[in-house]
PDB file of C-alpha atoms and ligand atoms in Angstrom:
ATOM      1  CA  MET W   1       5.603  89.125   4.689  1.00  0.00           C
ATOM      2  CA  LEU W   2       5.484  85.557   2.575  1.00  0.00           C
ATOM      3  CA  LYS W   3       3.383  82.797   3.414  1.00  0.00           C
ATOM      4  CA  VAL W   4       3.649  79.406   1.618  1.00  0.00           C
ATOM      5  CA  GLU W   5       0.553  76.738   2.492  1.00  0.00           C
ATOM      6  CA  GLU W   6       0.575  73.182   1.684  1.00  0.00           C
ATOM      7  CA  LEU W   7       2.138  73.932  -1.682  1.00  0.00           C
ATOM      8  CA  ASN W   8       2.495  70.998  -4.524  1.00  0.00           C
ATOM      9  CA  VAL W   9       4.473  71.473  -7.341  1.00  0.00           C
ATOM     10  CA  TYR W  10       4.667  68.898 -10.096  1.00  0.00           C
ATOM     11  CA  TYR W  11       7.027  68.279 -13.249  1.00  0.00           C
ATOM     12  CA  GLY W  12       4.608  66.256 -15.346  1.00  0.00           C
ATOM     13  CA  ASN W  13       3.791  63.206 -13.029  1.00  0.00           C
ATOM     14  CA  ILE W  14       6.654  63.723 -10.773  1.00  0.00           C
ATOM     15  CA  GLN W  15       5.757  65.647  -7.580  1.00  0.00           C
ATOM     16  CA  ALA W  16       8.838  67.912  -6.713  1.00  0.00           C
ATOM     17  CA  LEU W  17       6.929  69.802  -3.357  1.00  0.00           C
ATOM     18  CA  LYS W  18       4.697  67.577  -1.558  1.00  0.00           C
ATOM     19  CA  GLY W  19       2.905  70.070   0.734  1.00  0.00           C
ATOM     20  CA  VAL W  20       5.527  72.408   1.727  1.00  0.00           C
ATOM     21  CA  SER W  21       4.575  75.252   4.308  1.00  0.00           C
ATOM     22  CA  LEU W  22       6.633  78.086   5.476  1.00  0.00           C
ATOM     23  CA  GLU W  23       6.682  81.828   6.503  1.00  0.00           C
ATOM     24  CA  ILE W  24       9.154  84.702   5.843  1.00  0.00           C
ATOM     25  CA  HIS W  25       9.166  87.847   8.185  1.00  0.00           C
ATOM     26  CA  GLN W  26      10.154  91.249   7.030  1.00  0.00           C
ATOM     27  CA  GLY W  27      13.652  92.091   7.787  1.00  0.00           C
ATOM     28  CA  GLU W  28      14.553  88.165   8.039  1.00  0.00           C
ATOM     29  CA  ILE W  29      17.231  86.127   6.177  1.00  0.00           C
ATOM     30  CA  VAL W  30      15.884  82.687   6.060  1.00  0.00           C
ATOM     31  CA  THR W  31      17.715  79.772   4.668  1.00  0.00           C
ATOM     32  CA  LEU W  32      16.311  76.522   2.869  1.00  0.00           C
ATOM     33  CA  ILE W  33      18.927  73.835   3.361  1.00  0.00           C
ATOM     34  CA  GLY W  34      18.702  70.510   1.741  1.00  0.00           C
ATOM     35  CA  ALA W  35      20.520  67.874  -0.634  1.00  0.00           C
ATOM     36  CA  ASN W  36      20.584  67.908  -4.138  1.00  0.00           C
ATOM     37  CA  GLY W  37      16.856  67.658  -5.618  1.00  0.00           C
ATOM     38  CA  ALA W  38      15.365  68.346  -2.469  1.00  0.00           C
ATOM     39  CA  GLY W  39      13.452  70.834  -4.107  1.00  0.00           C
ATOM     40  CA  LYS W  40      14.922  74.171  -3.312  1.00  0.00           C
ATOM     41  CA  SER W  41      15.215  75.536  -6.574  1.00  0.00           C
ATOM     42  CA  THR W  42      11.594  74.355  -7.110  1.00  0.00           C
ATOM     43  CA  LEU W  43      10.430  76.417  -4.373  1.00  0.00           C
ATOM     44  CA  LEU W  44      12.009  79.535  -5.264  1.00  0.00           C
ATOM     45  CA  LYS W  45      10.789  79.231  -9.059  1.00  0.00           C
ATOM     46  CA  ALA W  46       7.142  78.724  -7.582  1.00  0.00           C
ATOM     47  CA  ILE W  47       7.622  81.781  -5.345  1.00  0.00           C
ATOM     48  CA  SER W  48       8.896  83.937  -8.417  1.00  0.00           C
ATOM     49  CA  GLY W  49       6.320  82.663 -11.036  1.00  0.00           C
ATOM     50  CA  LEU W  50       8.708  80.594 -13.223  1.00  0.00           C
ATOM     51  CA  LEU W  51       6.541  77.510 -12.161  1.00  0.00           C
ATOM     52  CA  LYS W  52       2.771  77.121 -11.279  1.00  0.00           C
ATOM     53  CA  PRO W  53       1.855  75.439  -8.374  1.00  0.00           C
ATOM     54  CA  LYS W  54      -0.792  72.590  -8.505  1.00  0.00           C
ATOM     55  CA  GLN W  55      -2.253  73.227  -5.151  1.00  0.00           C
ATOM     56  CA  GLY W  56      -1.732  75.266  -2.152  1.00  0.00           C
ATOM     57  CA  SER W  57      -0.936  79.227  -1.574  1.00  0.00           C
ATOM     58  CA  ILE W  58       1.490  81.633  -1.796  1.00  0.00           C
ATOM     59  CA  THR W  59       0.616  84.696   0.148  1.00  0.00           C
ATOM     60  CA  TYR W  60       2.983  87.894  -0.195  1.00  0.00           C
ATOM     61  CA  MET W  61       1.908  90.832   1.497  1.00  0.00           C
ATOM     62  CA  ASP W  62      -1.369  89.648   2.235  1.00  0.00           C
ATOM     63  CA  GLN W  63      -2.321  89.393  -1.309  1.00  0.00           C
ATOM     64  CA  PRO W  64      -2.226  85.931  -3.169  1.00  0.00           C
ATOM     65  CA  ILE W  65       0.596  85.351  -5.636  1.00  0.00           C
ATOM     66  CA  GLY W  66       0.558  81.706  -6.404  1.00  0.00           C
ATOM     67  CA  GLY W  67       0.346  81.031 -10.113  1.00  0.00           C
ATOM     68  CA  LYS W  68       0.668  84.697 -10.994  1.00  0.00           C
ATOM     69  CA  ALA W  69       3.034  85.847 -14.157  1.00  0.00           C
ATOM     70  CA  ALA W  70       6.715  86.448 -13.153  1.00  0.00           C
ATOM     71  CA  GLN W  71       6.508  89.840 -14.259  1.00  0.00           C
ATOM     72  CA  THR W  72       3.680  90.552 -11.735  1.00  0.00           C
ATOM     73  CA  ILE W  73       5.710  89.334  -9.057  1.00  0.00           C
ATOM     74  CA  VAL W  74       8.766  91.065  -9.985  1.00  0.00           C
ATOM     75  CA  LYS W  75       6.521  94.255  -9.995  1.00  0.00           C
ATOM     76  CA  GLN W  76       5.144  93.460  -6.609  1.00  0.00           C
ATOM     77  CA  GLY W  77       8.854  93.369  -5.419  1.00  0.00           C
ATOM     78  CA  ILE W  78      10.250  89.708  -5.451  1.00  0.00           C
ATOM     79  CA  SER W  79      13.305  89.251  -7.327  1.00  0.00           C
ATOM     80  CA  HIS W  80      14.765  85.759  -8.100  1.00  0.00           C
ATOM     81  CA  VAL W  81      18.783  85.327  -8.629  1.00  0.00           C
ATOM     82  CA  PRO W  82      18.636  81.769 -10.447  1.00  0.00           C
ATOM     83  CA  GLU W  83      21.052  79.083  -9.644  1.00  0.00           C
ATOM     84  CA  GLY W  84      23.959  79.111 -12.347  1.00  0.00           C
ATOM     85  CA  ARG W  85      23.805  83.034 -12.676  1.00  0.00           C
ATOM     86  CA  ARG W  86      22.035  83.462 -15.996  1.00  0.00           C
ATOM     87  CA  VAL W  87      23.608  86.783 -17.416  1.00  0.00           C
ATOM     88  CA  PHE W  88      23.003  87.646 -20.851  1.00  0.00           C
ATOM     89  CA  ALA W  89      26.608  87.119 -22.190  1.00  0.00           C
ATOM     90  CA  ASN W  90      26.809  89.328 -25.138  1.00  0.00           C
ATOM     91  CA  MET W  91      25.620  92.334 -23.305  1.00  0.00           C
ATOM     92  CA  THR W  92      27.859  94.500 -21.075  1.00  0.00           C
ATOM     93  CA  VAL W  93      27.714  94.729 -17.121  1.00  0.00           C
ATOM     94  CA  GLU W  94      25.765  98.038 -17.273  1.00  0.00           C
ATOM     95  CA  GLU W  95      23.322  96.579 -19.921  1.00  0.00           C
ATOM     96  CA  ASN W  96      22.543  93.654 -17.989  1.00  0.00           C
ATOM     97  CA  LEU W  97      21.812  95.873 -14.772  1.00  0.00           C
ATOM     98  CA  GLU W  98      19.618  98.166 -16.883  1.00  0.00           C
ATOM     99  CA  LEU W  99      17.620  95.469 -17.972  1.00  0.00           C
ATOM    100  CA  GLY W 100      16.953  94.709 -13.879  1.00  0.00           C
ATOM    101  CA  ALA W 101      15.336  97.785 -13.750  1.00  0.00           C
ATOM    102  CA  PHE W 102      13.241  97.327 -17.164  1.00  0.00           C
ATOM    103  CA  LEU W 103       9.796  97.332 -15.499  1.00  0.00           C
ATOM    104  CA  ARG W 104      10.443 100.746 -13.642  1.00  0.00           C
ATOM    105  CA  LYS W 105       9.951 104.258 -14.599  1.00  0.00           C
ATOM    106  CA  ASP W 106      11.676 106.115 -11.892  1.00  0.00           C
ATOM    107  CA  LYS W 107      14.817 107.574 -13.506  1.00  0.00           C
ATOM    108  CA  ASP W 108      16.142 109.128  -9.992  1.00  0.00           C
ATOM    109  CA  GLY W 109      15.518 105.861  -8.162  1.00  0.00           C
ATOM    110  CA  ILE W 110      17.339 103.966 -10.810  1.00  0.00           C
ATOM    111  CA  ARG W 111      20.194 106.114 -11.158  1.00  0.00           C
ATOM    112  CA  GLN W 112      20.382 105.898  -6.885  1.00  0.00           C
ATOM    113  CA  ASP W 113      20.116 101.909  -7.362  1.00  0.00           C
ATOM    114  CA  PHE W 114      23.190 101.639 -10.208  1.00  0.00           C
ATOM    115  CA  GLU W 115      24.933 103.715  -7.318  1.00  0.00           C
ATOM    116  CA  ARG W 116      23.947 101.429  -4.805  1.00  0.00           C
ATOM    117  CA  VAL W 117      25.083  98.316  -6.844  1.00  0.00           C
ATOM    118  CA  TYR W 118      28.618  99.589  -7.640  1.00  0.00           C
ATOM    119  CA  GLU W 119      28.932 100.371  -4.051  1.00  0.00           C
ATOM    120  CA  LEU W 120      28.124  96.841  -3.005  1.00  0.00           C
ATOM    121  CA  PHE W 121      30.158  95.565  -6.025  1.00  0.00           C
ATOM    122  CA  PRO W 122      32.788  97.505  -6.842  1.00  0.00           C
ATOM    123  CA  ARG W 123      34.263  94.856  -9.185  1.00  0.00           C
ATOM    124  CA  LEU W 124      31.261  95.587 -11.657  1.00  0.00           C
ATOM    125  CA  LEU W 125      31.787  99.282 -11.659  1.00  0.00           C
ATOM    126  CA  GLU W 126      35.521  98.504 -13.050  1.00  0.00           C
ATOM    127  CA  ARG W 127      34.016  96.385 -15.603  1.00  0.00           C
ATOM    128  CA  ARG W 128      30.787  98.026 -16.519  1.00  0.00           C
ATOM    129  CA  LYS W 129      31.785  98.329 -20.219  1.00  0.00           C
ATOM    130  CA  GLN W 130      32.794  94.715 -20.498  1.00  0.00           C
ATOM    131  CA  LEU W 131      30.897  91.917 -21.950  1.00  0.00           C
ATOM    132  CA  SER W 132      29.230  89.857 -19.040  1.00  0.00           C
ATOM    133  CA  GLY W 133      30.058  86.557 -20.933  1.00  0.00           C
ATOM    134  CA  THR W 134      33.973  87.392 -20.399  1.00  0.00           C
ATOM    135  CA  LEU W 135      33.577  87.622 -16.540  1.00  0.00           C
ATOM    136  CA  SER W 136      34.726  85.027 -14.071  1.00  0.00           C
ATOM    137  CA  GLY W 137      32.129  83.175 -12.033  1.00  0.00           C
ATOM    138  CA  GLY W 138      32.500  85.220  -9.313  1.00  0.00           C
ATOM    139  CA  GLU W 139      32.076  88.317 -10.967  1.00  0.00           C
ATOM    140  CA  GLN W 140      28.903  86.911 -12.686  1.00  0.00           C
ATOM    141  CA  GLN W 141      27.447  86.252  -9.650  1.00  0.00           C
ATOM    142  CA  MET W 142      27.703  89.578  -8.589  1.00  0.00           C
ATOM    143  CA  LEU W 143      26.270  90.580 -11.671  1.00  0.00           C
ATOM    144  CA  ALA W 144      23.353  88.461 -11.332  1.00  0.00           C
ATOM    145  CA  MET W 145      22.579  89.694  -7.826  1.00  0.00           C
ATOM    146  CA  GLY W 146      23.454  93.319  -8.917  1.00  0.00           C
ATOM    147  CA  ARG W 147      20.784  93.070 -11.757  1.00  0.00           C
ATOM    148  CA  ALA W 148      18.287  91.679  -9.051  1.00  0.00           C
ATOM    149  CA  LEU W 149      18.786  94.530  -6.940  1.00  0.00           C
ATOM    150  CA  MET W 150      17.875  96.963  -9.711  1.00  0.00           C
ATOM    151  CA  ALA W 151      14.511  96.034  -9.518  1.00  0.00           C
ATOM    152  CA  ARG W 152      14.732  97.199  -6.044  1.00  0.00           C
ATOM    153  CA  PRO W 153      12.998  94.106  -4.528  1.00  0.00           C
ATOM    154  CA  LYS W 154      11.502  93.988  -0.917  1.00  0.00           C
ATOM    155  CA  LEU W 155      12.245  90.272  -0.912  1.00  0.00           C
ATOM    156  CA  LEU W 156      15.357  88.571  -2.675  1.00  0.00           C
ATOM    157  CA  LEU W 157      15.449  85.159  -3.611  1.00  0.00           C
ATOM    158  CA  LEU W 158      18.776  83.803  -3.770  1.00  0.00           C
ATOM    159  CA  ASP W 159      19.554  80.455  -5.317  1.00  0.00           C
ATOM    160  CA  GLU W 160      22.999  78.956  -4.453  1.00  0.00           C
ATOM    161  CA  PRO W 161      24.999  82.514  -4.497  1.00  0.00           C
ATOM    162  CA  SER W 162      28.303  80.388  -3.355  1.00  0.00           C
ATOM    163  CA  MET W 163      27.971  77.358  -6.264  1.00  0.00           C
ATOM    164  CA  GLY W 164      31.416  77.243  -7.744  1.00  0.00           C
ATOM    165  CA  LEU W 165      33.185  80.008  -5.971  1.00  0.00           C
ATOM    166  CA  ALA W 166      36.534  80.220  -4.193  1.00  0.00           C
ATOM    167  CA  PRO W 167      36.335  80.242  -0.214  1.00  0.00           C
ATOM    168  CA  LEU W 168      37.435  83.895  -0.030  1.00  0.00           C
ATOM    169  CA  LEU W 169      34.958  84.884  -2.681  1.00  0.00           C
ATOM    170  CA  VAL W 170      32.165  82.807  -0.940  1.00  0.00           C
ATOM    171  CA  LYS W 171      32.840  84.606   2.371  1.00  0.00           C
ATOM    172  CA  THR W 172      32.576  88.174   0.212  1.00  0.00           C
ATOM    173  CA  ILE W 173      29.546  87.154  -1.562  1.00  0.00           C
ATOM    174  CA  PHE W 174      27.965  86.299   2.185  1.00  0.00           C
ATOM    175  CA  ARG W 175      28.967  89.435   3.652  1.00  0.00           C
ATOM    176  CA  ILE W 176      27.468  91.422   0.693  1.00  0.00           C
ATOM    177  CA  ILE W 177      24.172  89.316   1.351  1.00  0.00           C
ATOM    178  CA  GLU W 178      24.344  90.598   4.868  1.00  0.00           C
ATOM    179  CA  GLU W 179      24.794  94.196   3.746  1.00  0.00           C
ATOM    180  CA  ILE W 180      21.776  93.612   1.319  1.00  0.00           C
ATOM    181  CA  ASN W 181      19.720  92.463   4.341  1.00  0.00           C
ATOM    182  CA  GLN W 182      20.541  95.099   6.811  1.00  0.00           C
ATOM    183  CA  THR W 183      19.598  98.013   4.074  1.00  0.00           C
ATOM    184  CA  GLY W 184      16.101  96.541   4.475  1.00  0.00           C
ATOM    185  CA  THR W 185      15.880  93.584   2.018  1.00  0.00           C
ATOM    186  CA  THR W 186      14.286  90.390   3.370  1.00  0.00           C
ATOM    187  CA  ILE W 187      16.279  87.241   2.006  1.00  0.00           C
ATOM    188  CA  LEU W 188      15.363  83.730   1.091  1.00  0.00           C
ATOM    189  CA  LEU W 189      18.707  81.826   0.619  1.00  0.00           C
ATOM    190  CA  VAL W 190      18.768  78.396  -0.783  1.00  0.00           C
ATOM    191  CA  GLU W 191      22.202  76.948  -0.189  1.00  0.00           C
ATOM    192  CA  GLN W 192      24.414  73.849  -0.098  1.00  0.00           C
ATOM    193  CA  ASN W 193      27.140  75.450   2.151  1.00  0.00           C
ATOM    194  CA  ALA W 194      24.698  75.134   5.369  1.00  0.00           C
ATOM    195  CA  ASN W 195      27.374  76.133   7.701  1.00  0.00           C
ATOM    196  CA  MET W 196      27.901  79.402   5.869  1.00  0.00           C
ATOM    197  CA  ALA W 197      24.044  79.868   5.395  1.00  0.00           C
ATOM    198  CA  LEU W 198      23.390  79.237   8.887  1.00  0.00           C
ATOM    199  CA  SER W 199      25.985  81.562   9.988  1.00  0.00           C
ATOM    200  CA  ILE W 200      24.006  84.707   8.690  1.00  0.00           C
ATOM    201  CA  ALA W 201      20.516  83.316   8.524  1.00  0.00           C
ATOM    202  CA  ASN W 202      17.572  84.150  11.086  1.00  0.00           C
ATOM    203  CA  ARG W 203      15.863  80.964  10.639  1.00  0.00           C
ATOM    204  CA  ALA W 204      16.170  77.639   8.462  1.00  0.00           C
ATOM    205  CA  TYR W 205      13.951  75.223   7.001  1.00  0.00           C
ATOM    206  CA  VAL W 206      15.354  71.742   6.204  1.00  0.00           C
ATOM    207  CA  ILE W 207      13.772  69.980   3.098  1.00  0.00           C
ATOM    208  CA  GLU W 208      14.028  66.731   2.207  1.00  0.00           C
ATOM    209  CA  THR W 209      12.507  64.926  -1.098  1.00  0.00           C
ATOM    210  CA  GLY W 210       9.909  67.783  -1.231  1.00  0.00           C
ATOM    211  CA  ARG W 211       8.882  68.048   2.397  1.00  0.00           C
ATOM    212  CA  VAL W 212      10.264  70.332   5.077  1.00  0.00           C
ATOM    213  CA  VAL W 213      11.248  68.040   7.708  1.00  0.00           C
ATOM    214  CA  LEU W 214      12.711  70.520  10.491  1.00  0.00           C
ATOM    215  CA  SER W 215      12.714  74.393  10.942  1.00  0.00           C
ATOM    216  CA  GLY W 216      14.041  76.576  13.395  1.00  0.00           C
ATOM    217  CA  THR W 217      16.078  79.384  14.357  1.00  0.00           C
ATOM    218  CA  ALA W 218      19.629  79.032  12.617  1.00  0.00           C
ATOM    219  CA  SER W 219      21.180  78.553  16.142  1.00  0.00           C
ATOM    220  CA  GLU W 220      18.729  75.724  16.910  1.00  0.00           C
ATOM    221  CA  LEU W 221      19.527  74.067  13.798  1.00  0.00           C
ATOM    222  CA  ASN W 222      23.130  74.702  14.421  1.00  0.00           C
ATOM    223  CA  GLU W 223      23.065  72.511  17.464  1.00  0.00           C
ATOM    224  CA  SER W 224      20.784  70.029  16.181  1.00  0.00           C
ATOM    225  CA  ASP W 225      22.691  66.403  15.829  1.00  0.00           C
ATOM    226  CA  GLN W 226      20.513  65.714  12.880  1.00  0.00           C
ATOM    227  CA  ILE W 227      21.552  68.798  10.960  1.00  0.00           C
ATOM    228  CA  LYS W 228      25.188  68.126  11.931  1.00  0.00           C
ATOM    229  CA  MET W 229      25.358  64.785  10.953  1.00  0.00           C
ATOM    230  CA  ALA W 230      23.796  65.446   7.572  1.00  0.00           C
ATOM    231  CA  TYR W 231      24.641  68.918   6.801  1.00  0.00           C
ATOM    232  CA  LEU W 232      27.407  70.187   8.771  1.00  0.00           C
ATOM    233  CA  GLY W 233      30.001  67.524   7.903  1.00  0.00           C
ATOM    234  CA  GLY W 234      29.397  65.941  11.288  1.00  0.00           C
ATOM    235  CA  HIS W 235      31.432  68.400  13.424  1.00  0.00           C
TER     236      HIS W 235
HETATM  237  P1  LIG P   1      19.701  71.395  -6.563  1.00  0.00           P
HETATM  238  O1  LIG P   1      20.510  71.886  -5.225  1.00  0.00           O
HETATM  239  O2  LIG P   1      20.646  69.857  -7.024  1.00  0.00           O
HETATM  240  O3  LIG P   1      19.392  72.468  -7.345  1.00  0.00           O
HETATM  241  P2  LIG P   1      17.165  71.265  -5.471  1.00  0.00           P
HETATM  242  O4  LIG P   1      16.696  71.078  -3.933  1.00  0.00           O
HETATM  243  O5  LIG P   1      17.056  72.736  -5.601  1.00  0.00           O
HETATM  244  O6  LIG P   1      18.383  70.603  -5.707  1.00  0.00           O
HETATM  245  P3  LIG P   1      15.144  70.846  -7.520  1.00  0.00           P
HETATM  246  O7  LIG P   1      15.684  71.663  -8.438  1.00  0.00           O
HETATM  247  O8  LIG P   1      14.043  71.953  -6.966  1.00  0.00           O
HETATM  248  O9  LIG P   1      16.290  70.492  -6.587  1.00  0.00           O
HETATM  249  O10 LIG P   1      14.574  69.643  -8.047  1.00  0.00           O
HETATM  250  C1  LIG P   1      13.583  68.843  -7.315  1.00  0.00           C
HETATM  251  C2  LIG P   1      13.233  67.574  -7.805  1.00  0.00           C
HETATM  252  O11 LIG P   1      12.682  68.074  -9.101  1.00  0.00           O
HETATM  253  C3  LIG P   1      14.232  66.767  -8.569  1.00  0.00           C
HETATM  254  O12 LIG P   1      13.736  65.428  -8.158  1.00  0.00           O
HETATM  255  C4  LIG P   1      14.279  67.074  -9.878  1.00  0.00           C
HETATM  256  O13 LIG P   1      14.988  65.941 -10.723  1.00  0.00           O
HETATM  257  C5  LIG P   1      12.974  67.406 -10.486  1.00  0.00           C
HETATM  258  N1  LIG P   1      13.262  68.542 -11.362  1.00  0.00           N
HETATM  259  C6  LIG P   1      13.512  69.640 -11.328  1.00  0.00           C
HETATM  260  N2  LIG P   1      13.594  70.272 -12.605  1.00  0.00           N
HETATM  261  C7  LIG P   1      12.643  69.480 -13.209  1.00  0.00           C
HETATM  262  C8  LIG P   1      12.331  69.446 -14.536  1.00  0.00           C
HETATM  263  N3  LIG P   1      12.512  70.505 -15.304  1.00  0.00           N
HETATM  264  N4  LIG P   1      11.671  68.489 -15.192  1.00  0.00           N
HETATM  265  C9  LIG P   1      11.608  67.337 -14.382  1.00  0.00           C
HETATM  266  N5  LIG P   1      11.839  67.135 -13.065  1.00  0.00           N
HETATM  267  C10 LIG P   1      12.597  68.200 -12.684  1.00  0.00           C
END
């Protein structure tokens, strides 16, 4: 579904991605694991068109998408939930969700997706008229995910959905990610919480200082001593 080959991305003179290659197959949950600053968010931004790669290719459904405008990429079926859940604080929950569908014209489909998002996140239904800036951190995360789903993506890019959330809420968010996947959406998940990420993923890539240093099935990586020491708390 998505193939990234030998990708190099720079911020000015700083090279954040150094020849990254990876593949995502339809229906999978793939997770990217790595320390702060490893380049995980940069990779998601390059895929969703927020950053232009300097070299390398990104192919989605057999089409090159590297360097295309973010709007074009959303239209092709890739949605990105950025780190830090940027919702529009002065707009209501419902207005934020509407914005997620702004490139669509299929009114019936949009209505169905509103229902689907409210089913996945009943909390958002209760608070649909509330200003988003007054939502809790967890609710804002739900809204950011809900807004991305309103574009009806085939591939959903999630950047640190568990960040700053209480453990119980982290569990809920991960359960919902699995549910979204089971209804046909492929997922690329960036997480610091490697334990949780590997528990729901099919496969994983480990990124260190801009390079993929290890990849495999989630169970292989769960068993790897290197991963246990570096990312799973050494257990
Ligand atoms: P984190 O989990 O901390 O977000 P990450 O793996 O997502 O880490 P990135 O945000 O992709 O890491 O950052 C990769 C590298 O690029 C880091 O060294 C970072 O300092 C650098 N970087 C990121 N954004 C910029 C920017 N706007 N300008 C300059 N350098 C940047």
